Amino acid sequence: MSSHSKTFKHATMAHCPVSRSDNRPNNRPKNLRLISIRLPLPALISILHRASGMLLFLVLPVLLWLLSLSLQSPQGFEQALDIMTAPWMKLFELGLIWAFLHHFFAGLRHLSLDLHFGLELAQARFTSKLVLSVSLLLTVAAGVALW
Amino acid sequence: VVRSLLHLFSHGMSEWLLQRVTAIVMTLYAVLAAVVLLLSRPLDYAGWRGLFEMQIVKIATFAFFLSLLLHAWIGVQDVLSDYVKYRGLRAALKLAAAIMLILLGVWSLQILWGIAA
């Protein structure tokens, strides 16, 4: 209960950066022009980090099953290879490879931010572009290797 | 020390720290695995199984799985807390995720140590 109310308070604060405890009239605009608000690049990296993490979480059972199958017997190994080299599966794997690479590099970026590297806006934008492009380029390279 | 530890574990710091420690363990494993696979290129069953017969590979792989499951647990909890508004549904989804992760952990132990050396 207490943790819930804490989260709620925190969320409200985030939407209201101007403190209203000093009783000044709130003359902030009431209608937000949603079209003029764009998602900043670091925010895109962040939301993709979450999405790719959830995707990787959901496919864990399938990946573990494939590992199990490949280690069971020579037949199982061949079967796992057949599954993984089916054309439509390759497409799915490419998606997973991108999710892994994006999550990996966005995570490394996160760790570097924790160490106070790249906190300036220009640097944050640059490393965001770096994460996005390196993971996409390596995904293309993986695609070439797959086909 | 006790007080600072209590502080650590009661303000979400432990999750924060665990998420980073597990990330570093997984990064090391991923880089090492990539190097080992590129160098040994296990193209058949014997080679692939031979890798996992090594005790060091079993232990490292289990350390990776354990980190992965803890990391996923914290991540999924954060995502569910942020996006699922209904308390009952959120609790049910968290329970389902916890059960899934525990079962995957047990399964990974069975897979790794089911291989006779």
Short mmCIF file of C-alpha atoms in Angstrom, two decimals, chain A residues 4-147:
data_model
loop_
_atom_site.label_atom_id
_atom_site.label_comp_id
_atom_site.label_asym_id
_atom_site.label_seq_id
_atom_site.Cartn_x
_atom_site.Cartn_y
_atom_site.Cartn_z
CA HIS A 4 1.80 2.16 -4.22
CA SER A 5 1.04 5.63 -2.91
CA LYS A 6 4.73 6.49 -3.21
CA THR A 7 4.73 5.54 -6.89
CA PHE A 8 1.61 7.60 -7.45
CA LYS A 9 3.13 10.66 -5.81
CA HIS A 10 6.26 10.25 -7.85
CA ALA A 11 4.27 10.00 -11.09
CA THR A 12 2.33 13.16 -10.28
CA MET A 13 5.54 15.05 -9.55
CA ALA A 14 7.00 13.99 -12.86
CA HIS A 15 4.12 15.57 -14.74
CA CYS A 16 4.24 18.75 -12.69
CA PRO A 17 7.82 20.00 -12.49
CA VAL A 18 6.74 23.40 -11.13
CA SER A 19 6.16 23.14 -7.41
CA ARG A 20 2.75 24.42 -6.38
CA SER A 21 3.44 24.38 -2.67
CA ASP A 22 4.03 28.16 -2.73
CA ASN A 23 0.36 28.85 -3.61
CA ARG A 24 1.16 30.81 -6.76
CA PRO A 25 -1.53 30.59 -9.45
CA ASN A 26 -0.77 27.89 -11.93
CA ASN A 27 -0.65 29.57 -15.33
CA ARG A 28 0.86 26.69 -17.23
CA PRO A 29 -0.98 25.90 -20.48
CA LYS A 30 -3.84 23.47 -19.99
CA ASN A 31 -3.98 22.15 -23.53
CA LEU A 32 -0.91 20.39 -24.76
CA ARG A 33 -0.26 20.56 -28.49
CA LEU A 34 0.38 16.89 -28.88
CA ILE A 35 1.49 17.25 -32.51
CA SER A 36 4.34 19.52 -31.48
CA ILE A 37 5.67 17.04 -28.92
CA ARG A 38 8.19 14.64 -30.39
CA LEU A 39 9.79 11.67 -28.75
CA PRO A 40 13.45 12.54 -28.07
CA LEU A 41 15.98 10.04 -29.42
CA PRO A 42 17.21 8.92 -25.96
CA ALA A 43 13.56 8.27 -25.05
CA LEU A 44 13.16 6.12 -28.16
CA ILE A 45 16.23 4.11 -27.12
CA SER A 46 14.75 3.74 -23.67
CA ILE A 47 11.33 2.50 -24.81
CA LEU A 48 12.95 0.12 -27.29
CA HIS A 49 15.12 -1.18 -24.44
CA ARG A 50 11.94 -2.08 -22.57
CA ALA A 51 10.17 -3.54 -25.58
CA SER A 52 13.16 -5.66 -26.62
CA GLY A 53 13.59 -6.84 -23.02
CA MET A 54 9.97 -7.98 -22.85
CA LEU A 55 10.27 -9.76 -26.21
CA LEU A 56 13.42 -11.60 -25.08
CA PHE A 57 11.69 -12.55 -21.82
CA LEU A 58 8.71 -14.00 -23.67
CA VAL A 59 10.80 -16.19 -26.00
CA LEU A 60 12.99 -17.60 -23.20
CA PRO A 61 11.03 -20.89 -22.97
CA VAL A 62 11.40 -21.45 -26.73
CA LEU A 63 15.14 -20.78 -26.66
CA LEU A 64 15.66 -23.07 -23.66
CA TRP A 65 13.62 -25.78 -25.40
CA LEU A 66 15.86 -25.48 -28.48
CA LEU A 67 18.98 -25.78 -26.30
CA SER A 68 17.53 -28.83 -24.58
CA LEU A 69 16.62 -30.43 -27.92
CA SER A 70 20.05 -29.74 -29.43
CA LEU A 71 21.84 -31.40 -26.49
CA GLN A 72 19.56 -34.47 -26.19
CA SER A 73 20.77 -36.60 -29.07
CA PRO A 74 22.24 -36.36 -32.59
CA GLN A 75 18.66 -36.55 -33.96
CA GLY A 76 17.61 -33.74 -31.62
CA PHE A 77 20.56 -31.66 -32.78
CA GLU A 78 19.56 -32.11 -36.43
CA GLN A 79 15.94 -31.34 -35.58
CA ALA A 80 16.95 -28.12 -33.80
CA LEU A 81 19.07 -27.15 -36.82
CA ASP A 82 16.15 -27.86 -39.19
CA ILE A 83 13.85 -25.66 -37.11
CA MET A 84 16.37 -22.85 -36.94
CA THR A 85 17.17 -22.87 -40.66
CA ALA A 86 13.54 -22.84 -41.86
CA PRO A 87 13.07 -19.62 -43.89
CA TRP A 88 10.22 -18.17 -41.79
CA MET A 89 12.09 -19.02 -38.60
CA LYS A 90 15.15 -17.15 -39.86
CA LEU A 91 13.04 -14.03 -40.14
CA PHE A 92 11.88 -14.49 -36.56
CA GLU A 93 15.47 -15.10 -35.44
CA LEU A 94 16.59 -11.90 -37.14
CA GLY A 95 13.99 -10.02 -35.08
CA LEU A 96 15.30 -11.68 -31.92
CA ILE A 97 18.90 -10.89 -32.88
CA TRP A 98 17.97 -7.24 -33.26
CA ALA A 99 16.15 -7.30 -29.90
CA PHE A 100 19.19 -8.85 -28.23
CA LEU A 101 21.67 -6.44 -29.85
CA HIS A 102 19.57 -3.38 -29.06
CA HIS A 103 19.03 -4.49 -25.47
CA PHE A 104 22.75 -5.27 -25.13
CA PHE A 105 24.06 -1.95 -26.45
CA ALA A 106 21.34 0.17 -24.83
CA GLY A 107 22.21 -1.64 -21.57
CA LEU A 108 25.91 -0.83 -21.99
CA ARG A 109 24.93 2.80 -22.61
CA HIS A 110 22.90 2.68 -19.42
CA LEU A 111 25.89 1.36 -17.46
CA SER A 112 28.09 4.13 -18.83
CA LEU A 113 25.47 6.71 -17.79
CA ASP A 114 25.58 5.22 -14.29
CA LEU A 115 29.32 5.92 -14.29
CA HIS A 116 28.52 9.50 -15.38
CA PHE A 117 29.87 9.10 -18.89
CA GLY A 118 27.87 10.81 -21.60
CA LEU A 119 25.41 12.74 -19.43
CA GLU A 120 25.53 15.92 -21.56
CA LEU A 121 22.61 16.28 -23.98
CA ALA A 122 24.79 16.28 -27.11
CA GLN A 123 26.66 13.20 -25.92
CA ALA A 124 23.42 11.46 -24.90
CA ARG A 125 22.04 12.07 -28.40
CA PHE A 126 25.23 10.86 -30.00
CA THR A 127 25.37 7.63 -27.97
CA SER A 128 21.66 7.08 -28.73
CA LYS A 129 22.42 7.25 -32.45
CA LEU A 130 25.39 4.97 -31.88
CA VAL A 131 23.25 2.34 -30.09
CA LEU A 132 20.56 2.49 -32.75
CA SER A 133 22.95 2.25 -35.72
CA VAL A 134 25.41 -0.31 -34.30
CA SER A 135 22.61 -2.73 -33.37
CA LEU A 136 20.95 -2.26 -36.77
CA LEU A 137 24.24 -2.73 -38.67
CA LEU A 138 25.11 -5.88 -36.73
CA THR A 139 21.56 -7.17 -37.35
CA VAL A 140 22.13 -6.68 -41.10
CA ALA A 141 25.46 -8.51 -40.79
CA ALA A 142 23.72 -11.36 -38.95
CA GLY A 143 21.08 -11.45 -41.67
CA VAL A 144 23.78 -11.79 -44.34
CA ALA A 145 25.36 -14.63 -42.33
CA LEU A 146 21.97 -16.34 -41.90
CA TRP A 147 21.08 -16.37 -45.60
#
